[in-house]
PDB file of C-alpha atoms in Angstrom:
ATOM      1  CA  MET A   1     -21.893 -39.305  -6.067  1.00  0.00           C
ATOM      2  CA  TYR A   2     -18.436 -37.824  -8.887  1.00  0.00           C
ATOM      3  CA  ASP A   3     -17.532 -39.797 -11.464  1.00  0.00           C
ATOM      4  CA  LEU A   4     -13.843 -40.716 -10.704  1.00  0.00           C
ATOM      5  CA  HIS A   5     -12.666 -40.846 -13.349  1.00  0.00           C
ATOM      6  CA  ARG A   6     -13.974 -37.849 -15.016  1.00  0.00           C
ATOM      7  CA  LEU A   7     -11.973 -36.041 -11.949  1.00  0.00           C
ATOM      8  CA  ARG A   8      -9.002 -37.539 -12.912  1.00  0.00           C
ATOM      9  CA  LEU A   9      -9.393 -35.775 -15.333  1.00  0.00           C
ATOM     10  CA  LEU A  10     -10.030 -32.577 -14.331  1.00  0.00           C
ATOM     11  CA  ARG A  11      -6.284 -33.476 -11.527  1.00  0.00           C
ATOM     12  CA  GLU A  12      -4.271 -34.595 -14.624  1.00  0.00           C
ATOM     13  CA  LEU A  13      -5.188 -30.248 -15.926  1.00  0.00           C
ATOM     14  CA  LYS A  14      -3.993 -29.230 -12.787  1.00  0.00           C
ATOM     15  CA  HIS A  15      -0.530 -30.847 -13.501  1.00  0.00           C
ATOM     16  CA  ARG A  16      -0.339 -30.940 -17.069  1.00  0.00           C
ATOM     17  CA  GLY A  17      -1.858 -27.536 -17.195  1.00  0.00           C
ATOM     18  CA  THR A  18      -3.895 -27.403 -20.654  1.00  0.00           C
ATOM     19  CA  LEU A  19      -6.936 -29.334 -22.453  1.00  0.00           C
ATOM     20  CA  ALA A  20      -4.873 -30.448 -24.806  1.00  0.00           C
ATOM     21  CA  ALA A  21      -1.069 -32.260 -23.039  1.00  0.00           C
ATOM     22  CA  VAL A  22      -3.994 -33.888 -21.132  1.00  0.00           C
ATOM     23  CA  ALA A  23      -6.085 -35.233 -24.284  1.00  0.00           C
ATOM     24  CA  ALA A  24      -2.521 -36.536 -25.593  1.00  0.00           C
ATOM     25  CA  ALA A  25      -1.235 -37.654 -22.042  1.00  0.00           C
ATOM     26  CA  LEU A  26      -4.054 -40.402 -22.499  1.00  0.00           C
ATOM     27  CA  SER A  27      -5.001 -40.461 -25.871  1.00  0.00           C
ATOM     28  CA  TYR A  28      -8.137 -38.900 -26.125  1.00  0.00           C
ATOM     29  CA  SER A  29      -9.030 -35.813 -28.513  1.00  0.00           C
ATOM     30  CA  PRO A  30      -9.133 -32.938 -26.627  1.00  0.00           C
ATOM     31  CA  SER A  31     -12.820 -32.438 -27.511  1.00  0.00           C
ATOM     32  CA  THR A  32     -13.709 -35.581 -25.434  1.00  0.00           C
ATOM     33  CA  VAL A  33     -11.910 -33.756 -22.496  1.00  0.00           C
ATOM     34  CA  SER A  34     -13.584 -31.104 -22.232  1.00  0.00           C
ATOM     35  CA  GLN A  35     -16.868 -32.397 -22.650  1.00  0.00           C
ATOM     36  CA  GLN A  36     -15.827 -34.408 -19.466  1.00  0.00           C
ATOM     37  CA  LEU A  37     -15.211 -31.437 -17.634  1.00  0.00           C
ATOM     38  CA  SER A  38     -18.603 -30.345 -18.571  1.00  0.00           C
ATOM     39  CA  GLN A  39     -19.916 -33.392 -17.080  1.00  0.00           C
ATOM     40  CA  LEU A  40     -17.959 -32.755 -13.821  1.00  0.00           C
ATOM     41  CA  GLU A  41     -19.314 -29.488 -13.470  1.00  0.00           C
ATOM     42  CA  ALA A  42     -23.339 -30.239 -14.263  1.00  0.00           C
ATOM     43  CA  GLU A  43     -22.208 -32.984 -11.342  1.00  0.00           C
ATOM     44  CA  ALA A  44     -20.670 -30.329  -8.938  1.00  0.00           C
ATOM     45  CA  GLY A  45     -23.256 -27.536  -9.371  1.00  0.00           C
ATOM     46  CA  VAL A  46     -20.632 -25.016 -10.056  1.00  0.00           C
ATOM     47  CA  ALA A  47     -18.115 -23.909 -12.747  1.00  0.00           C
ATOM     48  CA  LEU A  48     -14.699 -25.984 -12.067  1.00  0.00           C
ATOM     49  CA  LEU A  49     -13.097 -23.897 -15.224  1.00  0.00           C
ATOM     50  CA  GLU A  50     -12.578 -20.455 -15.560  1.00  0.00           C
ATOM     51  CA  PRO A  51     -11.487 -18.677 -19.396  1.00  0.00           C
ATOM     52  CA  VAL A  52      -7.370 -16.783 -19.036  1.00  0.00           C
ATOM     53  CA  GLY A  53      -6.797 -16.214 -22.936  1.00  0.00           C
ATOM     54  CA  ARG A  54      -7.184 -18.991 -24.626  1.00  0.00           C
ATOM     55  CA  ARG A  55      -6.526 -21.018 -22.451  1.00  0.00           C
ATOM     56  CA  VAL A  56      -8.544 -22.658 -19.175  1.00  0.00           C
ATOM     57  CA  ARG A  57      -7.211 -22.438 -15.290  1.00  0.00           C
ATOM     58  CA  LEU A  58      -8.861 -24.208 -12.059  1.00  0.00           C
ATOM     59  CA  THR A  59     -11.261 -22.116 -10.277  1.00  0.00           C
ATOM     60  CA  ALA A  60     -10.907 -22.324  -6.780  1.00  0.00           C
ATOM     61  CA  GLN A  61     -14.141 -25.448  -6.159  1.00  0.00           C
ATOM     62  CA  ALA A  62     -12.127 -27.334  -9.084  1.00  0.00           C
ATOM     63  CA  GLU A  63      -8.931 -26.915  -6.681  1.00  0.00           C
ATOM     64  CA  ILE A  64     -11.171 -28.352  -3.003  1.00  0.00           C
ATOM     65  CA  LEU A  65     -11.818 -31.104  -5.961  1.00  0.00           C
ATOM     66  CA  VAL A  66      -8.289 -31.918  -7.018  1.00  0.00           C
ATOM     67  CA  ALA A  67      -7.861 -31.993  -2.991  1.00  0.00           C
ATOM     68  CA  HIS A  68      -9.781 -34.710  -2.113  1.00  0.00           C
ATOM     69  CA  THR A  69      -9.371 -36.538  -5.528  1.00  0.00           C
ATOM     70  CA  GLU A  70      -5.497 -36.598  -4.462  1.00  0.00           C
ATOM     71  CA  ALA A  71      -6.419 -37.905  -1.593  1.00  0.00           C
ATOM     72  CA  VAL A  72      -8.965 -41.226  -3.139  1.00  0.00           C
ATOM     73  CA  LEU A  73      -6.114 -41.787  -5.652  1.00  0.00           C
ATOM     74  CA  GLU A  74      -3.627 -41.780  -2.502  1.00  0.00           C
ATOM     75  CA  ARG A  75      -6.140 -44.156  -0.977  1.00  0.00           C
ATOM     76  CA  LEU A  76      -6.228 -45.982  -3.925  1.00  0.00           C
ATOM     77  CA  GLU A  77      -2.369 -46.845  -5.412  1.00  0.00           C
ATOM     78  CA  ARG A  78      -2.486 -48.075  -0.425  1.00  0.00           C
ATOM     79  CA  ALA A  79      -4.670 -50.739  -1.682  1.00  0.00           C
ATOM     80  CA  GLU A  80      -2.070 -51.629  -4.273  1.00  0.00           C
ATOM     81  CA  ALA A  81       0.097 -52.085  -2.565  1.00  0.00           C
ATOM     82  CA  ASP A  82      -1.561 -54.065   0.260  1.00  0.00           C
ATOM     83  CA  ILE A  83      -3.412 -56.251  -3.104  1.00  0.00           C
ATOM     84  CA  ALA A  84       0.186 -57.058  -3.952  1.00  0.00           C
ATOM     85  CA  ALA A  85       1.778 -57.501  -0.635  1.00  0.00           C
ATOM     86  CA  SER A  86      -0.105 -60.025  -0.831  1.00  0.00           C
ATOM     87  CA  LEU A  87       0.910 -61.971  -3.288  1.00  0.00           C
ATOM     88  CA  PRO A  88       3.619 -64.003  -3.600  1.00  0.00           C
ATOM     89  CA  GLY A  89       6.242 -63.158  -6.102  1.00  0.00           C
ATOM     90  CA  LEU A  90       7.159 -59.175  -7.603  1.00  0.00           C
ATOM     91  CA  THR A  91       5.341 -58.663 -11.694  1.00  0.00           C
ATOM     92  CA  GLY A  92       4.493 -56.120 -13.219  1.00  0.00           C
ATOM     93  CA  THR A  93       6.035 -53.120 -14.314  1.00  0.00           C
ATOM     94  CA  VAL A  94       7.210 -49.897 -11.972  1.00  0.00           C
ATOM     95  CA  ARG A  95       8.307 -46.931 -14.127  1.00  0.00           C
ATOM     96  CA  VAL A  96      11.333 -45.087 -13.269  1.00  0.00           C
ATOM     97  CA  ALA A  97      12.818 -41.017 -14.200  1.00  0.00           C
ATOM     98  CA  ALA A  98      16.645 -40.801 -13.702  1.00  0.00           C
ATOM     99  CA  PHE A  99      18.862 -38.201 -14.840  1.00  0.00           C
ATOM    100  CA  GLN A 100      21.729 -38.353 -17.217  1.00  0.00           C
ATOM    101  CA  THR A 101      24.412 -39.269 -13.260  1.00  0.00           C
ATOM    102  CA  ALA A 102      22.106 -41.921 -11.889  1.00  0.00           C
ATOM    103  CA  ALA A 103      21.188 -43.345 -14.998  1.00  0.00           C
ATOM    104  CA  LEU A 104      24.643 -44.411 -15.220  1.00  0.00           C
ATOM    105  CA  ALA A 105      26.340 -44.981 -12.117  1.00  0.00           C
ATOM    106  CA  LEU A 106      23.701 -47.071  -9.962  1.00  0.00           C
ATOM    107  CA  VAL A 107      21.047 -47.411 -12.965  1.00  0.00           C
ATOM    108  CA  PRO A 108      22.535 -50.702 -14.353  1.00  0.00           C
ATOM    109  CA  ASP A 109      24.315 -51.715 -10.742  1.00  0.00           C
ATOM    110  CA  ALA A 110      20.067 -51.681  -9.096  1.00  0.00           C
ATOM    111  CA  LEU A 111      19.264 -53.303 -13.007  1.00  0.00           C
ATOM    112  CA  SER A 112      20.870 -56.362 -12.090  1.00  0.00           C
ATOM    113  CA  ARG A 113      20.180 -57.104  -8.748  1.00  0.00           C
ATOM    114  CA  LEU A 114      16.745 -56.922  -9.262  1.00  0.00           C
ATOM    115  CA  ARG A 115      16.405 -59.290 -12.401  1.00  0.00           C
ATOM    116  CA  ALA A 116      18.866 -61.761  -9.701  1.00  0.00           C
ATOM    117  CA  ALA A 117      16.335 -61.328  -6.757  1.00  0.00           C
ATOM    118  CA  HIS A 118      13.106 -60.454  -8.359  1.00  0.00           C
ATOM    119  CA  PRO A 119      13.574 -61.862 -12.165  1.00  0.00           C
ATOM    120  CA  GLY A 120       8.965 -61.584 -12.780  1.00  0.00           C
ATOM    121  CA  LEU A 121       9.588 -57.788 -12.495  1.00  0.00           C
ATOM    122  CA  ARG A 122       9.785 -55.517 -15.041  1.00  0.00           C
ATOM    123  CA  PRO A 123      11.581 -51.531 -15.095  1.00  0.00           C
ATOM    124  CA  HIS A 124      11.080 -49.578 -17.169  1.00  0.00           C
ATOM    125  CA  VAL A 125      13.391 -46.316 -17.364  1.00  0.00           C
ATOM    126  CA  THR A 126      13.545 -43.164 -18.998  1.00  0.00           C
ATOM    127  CA  GLN A 127      16.248 -40.757 -19.077  1.00  0.00           C
ATOM    128  CA  LEU A 128      14.516 -37.304 -17.290  1.00  0.00           C
ATOM    129  CA  GLU A 129      15.716 -34.419 -15.935  1.00  0.00           C
ATOM    130  CA  PRO A 130      14.901 -33.496 -12.026  1.00  0.00           C
ATOM    131  CA  GLU A 131      12.844 -30.445 -12.875  1.00  0.00           C
ATOM    132  CA  ALA A 132      11.241 -32.459 -15.510  1.00  0.00           C
ATOM    133  CA  ALA A 133      10.823 -35.808 -13.635  1.00  0.00           C
ATOM    134  CA  LEU A 134       8.601 -34.407 -10.545  1.00  0.00           C
ATOM    135  CA  PRO A 135       5.963 -32.873 -12.249  1.00  0.00           C
ATOM    136  CA  ALA A 136       5.548 -36.509 -14.599  1.00  0.00           C
ATOM    137  CA  LEU A 137       5.737 -38.056 -11.282  1.00  0.00           C
ATOM    138  CA  LEU A 138       2.802 -35.902  -9.373  1.00  0.00           C
ATOM    139  CA  ALA A 139       1.298 -36.858 -13.084  1.00  0.00           C
ATOM    140  CA  ARG A 140       2.058 -40.402 -12.854  1.00  0.00           C
ATOM    141  CA  ASP A 141       3.531 -41.050 -15.380  1.00  0.00           C
ATOM    142  CA  PHE A 142       6.310 -42.776 -12.738  1.00  0.00           C
ATOM    143  CA  ASP A 143       6.766 -44.976 -10.345  1.00  0.00           C
ATOM    144  CA  LEU A 144       9.535 -44.142  -9.136  1.00  0.00           C
ATOM    145  CA  VAL A 145      12.493 -40.547  -9.764  1.00  0.00           C
ATOM    146  CA  VAL A 146      16.043 -40.636  -9.404  1.00  0.00           C
ATOM    147  CA  ALA A 147      16.605 -36.809  -8.170  1.00  0.00           C
ATOM    148  CA  GLU A 148      19.459 -34.617  -7.157  1.00  0.00           C
ATOM    149  CA  GLU A 149      19.900 -32.352  -4.846  1.00  0.00           C
ATOM    150  CA  TYR A 150      22.694 -28.990  -5.347  1.00  0.00           C
ATOM    151  CA  PRO A 151      24.345 -27.387  -1.655  1.00  0.00           C
ATOM    152  CA  GLY A 152      21.926 -24.441  -1.063  1.00  0.00           C
ATOM    153  CA  GLY A 153      19.812 -25.598  -2.474  1.00  0.00           C
ATOM    154  CA  ALA A 154      17.070 -27.324  -1.290  1.00  0.00           C
ATOM    155  CA  GLY A 155      13.424 -26.055  -1.258  1.00  0.00           C
ATOM    156  CA  PRO A 156       9.730 -26.367   0.204  1.00  0.00           C
ATOM    157  CA  ARG A 157       9.126 -30.154  -0.025  1.00  0.00           C
ATOM    158  CA  ASP A 158       6.020 -30.888  -2.255  1.00  0.00           C
ATOM    159  CA  ALA A 159       3.810 -32.850   0.784  1.00  0.00           C
ATOM    160  CA  ALA A 160       2.227 -35.542  -1.860  1.00  0.00           C
ATOM    161  CA  LEU A 161       5.573 -36.536  -2.738  1.00  0.00           C
ATOM    162  CA  GLU A 162       8.591 -39.430  -0.176  1.00  0.00           C
ATOM    163  CA  ARG A 163      12.142 -38.095   0.079  1.00  0.00           C
ATOM    164  CA  ALA A 164      14.363 -41.345   0.423  1.00  0.00           C
ATOM    165  CA  ASP A 165      18.038 -40.246   0.043  1.00  0.00           C
ATOM    166  CA  LEU A 166      20.627 -42.456  -1.194  1.00  0.00           C
ATOM    167  CA  CYS A 167      24.052 -41.354  -1.550  1.00  0.00           C
ATOM    168  CA  ALA A 168      26.136 -37.880  -1.410  1.00  0.00           C
ATOM    169  CA  ASP A 169      27.926 -37.050  -4.366  1.00  0.00           C
ATOM    170  CA  PRO A 170      31.236 -34.523  -3.883  1.00  0.00           C
ATOM    171  CA  MET A 171      31.305 -32.515  -6.835  1.00  0.00           C
ATOM    172  CA  ARG A 172      35.072 -31.016  -7.813  1.00  0.00           C
ATOM    173  CA  LEU A 173      36.326 -28.710  -9.827  1.00  0.00           C
ATOM    174  CA  ALA A 174      37.515 -30.802 -13.901  1.00  0.00           C
ATOM    175  CA  LEU A 175      40.660 -28.971 -15.656  1.00  0.00           C
ATOM    176  CA  PRO A 176      42.421 -30.356 -18.035  1.00  0.00           C
ATOM    177  CA  ARG A 177      46.170 -31.439 -18.137  1.00  0.00           C
ATOM    178  CA  PRO A 178      48.420 -29.413 -18.118  1.00  0.00           C
ATOM    179  CA  VAL A 179      46.599 -28.298 -15.277  1.00  0.00           C
ATOM    180  CA  PRO A 180      46.007 -23.641 -16.182  1.00  0.00           C
ATOM    181  CA  GLU A 181      49.199 -21.895 -14.231  1.00  0.00           C
ATOM    182  CA  GLY A 182      47.067 -20.851 -10.897  1.00  0.00           C
ATOM    183  CA  ALA A 183      44.977 -23.734 -10.210  1.00  0.00           C
ATOM    184  CA  ASP A 184      47.124 -25.829  -8.508  1.00  0.00           C
ATOM    185  CA  ALA A 185      46.953 -23.793  -5.338  1.00  0.00           C
ATOM    186  CA  ASP A 186      46.625 -25.339  -1.883  1.00  0.00           C
ATOM    187  CA  ASP A 187      44.100 -22.582  -1.792  1.00  0.00           C
ATOM    188  CA  PRO A 188      40.814 -24.341  -4.026  1.00  0.00           C
ATOM    189  CA  GLY A 189      39.087 -20.928  -3.740  1.00  0.00           C
ATOM    190  CA  ALA A 190      42.902 -19.063  -5.270  1.00  0.00           C
ATOM    191  CA  ALA A 191      42.676 -21.978  -7.308  1.00  0.00           C
ATOM    192  CA  LEU A 192      39.208 -21.341  -8.536  1.00  0.00           C
ATOM    193  CA  ARG A 193      39.768 -17.883  -8.865  1.00  0.00           C
ATOM    194  CA  ALA A 194      42.820 -18.717 -11.115  1.00  0.00           C
ATOM    195  CA  LEU A 195      39.758 -20.648 -13.671  1.00  0.00           C
ATOM    196  CA  ALA A 196      37.964 -17.437 -13.875  1.00  0.00           C
ATOM    197  CA  GLY A 197      39.341 -15.998 -17.578  1.00  0.00           C
ATOM    198  CA  LEU A 198      38.948 -19.601 -18.741  1.00  0.00           C
ATOM    199  CA  PRO A 199      36.055 -20.989 -20.320  1.00  0.00           C
ATOM    200  CA  TRP A 200      33.666 -22.768 -19.315  1.00  0.00           C
ATOM    201  CA  VAL A 201      31.112 -25.460 -19.959  1.00  0.00           C
ATOM    202  CA  LEU A 202      27.695 -25.811 -17.722  1.00  0.00           C
ATOM    203  CA  GLU A 203      24.691 -27.268 -17.503  1.00  0.00           C
ATOM    204  CA  PRO A 204      22.100 -25.273 -19.011  1.00  0.00           C
ATOM    205  CA  GLU A 205      20.228 -21.752 -17.282  1.00  0.00           C
ATOM    206  CA  GLY A 206      17.298 -22.643 -15.519  1.00  0.00           C
ATOM    207  CA  SER A 207      18.761 -26.252 -13.972  1.00  0.00           C
ATOM    208  CA  ALA A 208      19.453 -26.052 -10.661  1.00  0.00           C
ATOM    209  CA  ALA A 209      22.753 -27.597 -11.169  1.00  0.00           C
ATOM    210  CA  ARG A 210      23.291 -24.087 -13.324  1.00  0.00           C
ATOM    211  CA  ARG A 211      21.860 -22.190 -10.493  1.00  0.00           C
ATOM    212  CA  TRP A 212      25.214 -23.784  -8.155  1.00  0.00           C
ATOM    213  CA  ALA A 213      27.807 -23.817 -10.311  1.00  0.00           C
ATOM    214  CA  THR A 214      27.159 -19.646 -10.980  1.00  0.00           C
ATOM    215  CA  THR A 215      26.698 -19.814  -7.187  1.00  0.00           C
ATOM    216  CA  VAL A 216      30.279 -20.911  -6.181  1.00  0.00           C
ATOM    217  CA  CYS A 217      31.501 -18.722  -9.389  1.00  0.00           C
ATOM    218  CA  ARG A 218      30.595 -15.564  -8.051  1.00  0.00           C
ATOM    219  CA  ALA A 219      31.306 -16.551  -4.245  1.00  0.00           C
ATOM    220  CA  ALA A 220      34.450 -17.004  -5.406  1.00  0.00           C
ATOM    221  CA  GLY A 221      34.627 -13.347  -6.749  1.00  0.00           C
ATOM    222  CA  PHE A 222      34.106 -13.987 -11.710  1.00  0.00           C
ATOM    223  CA  GLU A 223      31.054 -14.661 -12.962  1.00  0.00           C
ATOM    224  CA  PRO A 224      32.314 -17.643 -15.010  1.00  0.00           C
ATOM    225  CA  ASP A 225      32.782 -16.994 -18.711  1.00  0.00           C
ATOM    226  CA  VAL A 226      30.545 -19.797 -20.087  1.00  0.00           C
ATOM    227  CA  ARG A 227      31.100 -21.561 -23.945  1.00  0.00           C
ATOM    228  CA  PHE A 228      29.482 -24.924 -23.633  1.00  0.00           C
ATOM    229  CA  GLU A 229      25.790 -25.426 -22.807  1.00  0.00           C
ATOM    230  CA  SER A 230      24.138 -29.133 -21.808  1.00  0.00           C
ATOM    231  CA  PRO A 231      22.988 -31.010 -19.966  1.00  0.00           C
ATOM    232  CA  ASP A 232      24.585 -34.279 -21.272  1.00  0.00           C
ATOM    233  CA  LEU A 233      28.343 -34.955 -18.381  1.00  0.00           C
ATOM    234  CA  LEU A 234      29.458 -36.757 -20.582  1.00  0.00           C
ATOM    235  CA  LEU A 235      30.033 -33.886 -22.666  1.00  0.00           C
ATOM    236  CA  HIS A 236      31.413 -31.833 -20.515  1.00  0.00           C
ATOM    237  CA  VAL A 237      33.991 -34.522 -19.614  1.00  0.00           C
ATOM    238  CA  ARG A 238      35.174 -34.382 -23.325  1.00  0.00           C
ATOM    239  CA  LEU A 239      35.593 -30.770 -23.816  1.00  0.00           C
ATOM    240  CA  VAL A 240      38.064 -30.178 -20.476  1.00  0.00           C
ATOM    241  CA  GLU A 241      39.928 -33.673 -22.029  1.00  0.00           C
ATOM    242  CA  ARG A 242      40.244 -31.903 -25.040  1.00  0.00           C
ATOM    243  CA  GLY A 243      41.241 -28.789 -22.986  1.00  0.00           C
ATOM    244  CA  HIS A 244      38.607 -26.285 -24.373  1.00  0.00           C
ATOM    245  CA  ALA A 245      36.590 -25.379 -21.098  1.00  0.00           C
ATOM    246  CA  VAL A 246      36.856 -26.277 -17.197  1.00  0.00           C
ATOM    247  CA  ALA A 247      33.620 -28.079 -15.552  1.00  0.00           C
ATOM    248  CA  LEU A 248      32.552 -28.961 -12.419  1.00  0.00           C
ATOM    249  CA  LEU A 249      32.460 -32.530 -12.010  1.00  0.00           C
ATOM    250  CA  PRO A 250      30.056 -35.149  -9.895  1.00  0.00           C
ATOM    251  CA  ASP A 251      32.370 -38.167  -8.690  1.00  0.00           C
ATOM    252  CA  LEU A 252      29.859 -40.069  -9.910  1.00  0.00           C
ATOM    253  CA  VAL A 253      30.199 -39.463 -13.377  1.00  0.00           C
ATOM    254  CA  TRP A 254      33.193 -41.659 -13.713  1.00  0.00           C
ATOM    255  CA  GLY A 255      31.275 -43.995 -13.005  1.00  0.00           C
ATOM    256  CA  GLY A 256      33.553 -46.415 -10.727  1.00  0.00           C
ATOM    257  CA  ALA A 257      36.868 -45.191 -13.057  1.00  0.00           C
ATOM    258  CA  ALA A 258      40.086 -43.399 -13.751  1.00  0.00           C
ATOM    259  CA  PRO A 259      39.426 -40.216 -13.812  1.00  0.00           C
ATOM    260  CA  THR A 260      41.119 -38.392 -17.293  1.00  0.00           C
ATOM    261  CA  VAL A 261      41.005 -35.388 -16.059  1.00  0.00           C
ATOM    262  CA  ALA A 262      42.483 -33.635 -13.388  1.00  0.00           C
ATOM    263  CA  LEU A 263      39.729 -32.734 -10.138  1.00  0.00           C
ATOM    264  CA  ARG A 264      40.457 -30.253  -7.491  1.00  0.00           C
ATOM    265  CA  GLY A 265      38.185 -29.459  -3.991  1.00  0.00           C
ATOM    266  CA  LEU A 266      36.760 -27.239  -3.941  1.00  0.00           C
ATOM    267  CA  PRO A 267      35.788 -24.421  -1.233  1.00  0.00           C
ATOM    268  CA  ARG A 268      33.871 -25.113   1.803  1.00  0.00           C
ATOM    269  CA  GLY A 269      33.280 -28.551   0.260  1.00  0.00           C
ATOM    270  CA  GLN A 270      30.222 -29.314  -1.976  1.00  0.00           C
ATOM    271  CA  VAL A 271      28.258 -32.270  -2.100  1.00  0.00           C
ATOM    272  CA  ARG A 272      26.193 -33.021  -3.305  1.00  0.00           C
ATOM    273  CA  THR A 273      22.841 -35.401  -2.141  1.00  0.00           C
ATOM    274  CA  LEU A 274      20.997 -38.032  -4.860  1.00  0.00           C
ATOM    275  CA  PHE A 275      17.349 -39.279  -3.546  1.00  0.00           C
ATOM    276  CA  THR A 276      15.120 -41.757  -4.963  1.00  0.00           C
ATOM    277  CA  VAL A 277      10.516 -39.958  -4.346  1.00  0.00           C
ATOM    278  CA  VAL A 278       7.980 -41.799  -4.730  1.00  0.00           C
ATOM    279  CA  ARG A 279       3.998 -40.527  -4.420  1.00  0.00           C
ATOM    280  CA  ARG A 280       2.959 -40.323  -0.915  1.00  0.00           C
ATOM    281  CA  GLY A 281       1.804 -43.423   0.230  1.00  0.00           C
ATOM    282  CA  ARG A 282       3.499 -45.395  -3.637  1.00  0.00           C
ATOM    283  CA  GLY A 283       6.694 -46.223  -2.168  1.00  0.00           C
ATOM    284  CA  ARG A 284       4.071 -48.799   0.019  1.00  0.00           C
ATOM    285  CA  HIS A 285       4.250 -50.988  -2.833  1.00  0.00           C
ATOM    286  CA  PRO A 286       6.614 -54.025  -2.804  1.00  0.00           C
ATOM    287  CA  ALA A 287       7.727 -53.285  -6.564  1.00  0.00           C
ATOM    288  CA  VAL A 288       8.744 -50.157  -5.325  1.00  0.00           C
ATOM    289  CA  ALA A 289      10.119 -50.782  -2.863  1.00  0.00           C
ATOM    290  CA  ALA A 290      12.752 -53.707  -4.380  1.00  0.00           C
ATOM    291  CA  VAL A 291      13.512 -50.875  -6.973  1.00  0.00           C
ATOM    292  CA  ARG A 292      13.833 -48.376  -4.389  1.00  0.00           C
ATOM    293  CA  GLY A 293      15.742 -50.860  -1.852  1.00  0.00           C
ATOM    294  CA  ALA A 294      17.786 -51.489  -5.447  1.00  0.00           C
ATOM    295  CA  LEU A 295      18.825 -47.974  -6.428  1.00  0.00           C
ATOM    296  CA  ARG A 296      20.087 -48.402  -2.955  1.00  0.00           C
ATOM    297  CA  ASP A 297      21.814 -51.020  -2.463  1.00  0.00           C
ATOM    298  CA  ALA A 298      24.035 -49.846  -5.820  1.00  0.00           C
ATOM    299  CA  ALA A 299      24.833 -46.182  -4.280  1.00  0.00           C
ATOM    300  CA  ARG A 300      26.375 -48.611  -1.264  1.00  0.00           C
ATOM    301  CA  SER A 301      28.468 -50.159  -3.861  1.00  0.00           C
ATOM    302  CA  ALA A 302      29.188 -47.139  -6.524  1.00  0.00           C
TER     303      ALA A 302
END
């Protein structure tokens, strides 16, 4: 029989990449993690790790063990959900990661709904961008993640995750007042091209938002002059308000308040999708389902 604790350490190594990261996440020493994995190798009778420079990687046999471990952990999560469903009331902690716009526009309303309906539930919310939150969800650092998808940005979906859409969030061109010359054109494409020579503020390189924004500008025939980079959309708003840059902003950034900058539509409309993600089987847990439902209701009323 394999030791489940050691199997989980092997799984953690697959998701976190290094022995040091596994040790830090689980409050162990790296030597303890290494010893436990050595014992798992003895149980399996095959090599599970192989050196690559100063690091290690999983062998093909280790990948097989991890796949079976995922199935066992999923089944245990289903058992936990069934037990929770058999009890009166909802209690315990649900760990949620949400990116900035969702954290500002949806999470406070969702928390109010949860407090009224399930006072014994303890949501724990971390602001984190999807690029970091989704791997952390697979590593079991979170129970639920609020993420986003930009037009043309849909990629393969991980079979280990379950997604439920929350809402559509239109994206718009954000301009300082007075509006720059040419940006009032009736044609959204012409209005966008009129801003080709102005400074832009965009999200950092490598983010889904940055890739989408760059694609939108290139489709209009220019490369944006990016003078400012930040994941903080409130900083984007402030820079546009003060006339230092133009930006591409989602409607939800205003949180129901009146926009403080001039807004224009984009060519072909451009709408991102907000959604929640859980590990397969975790969505059956009543507490997770309650948080998901509160976020969905908050999105409908936003």
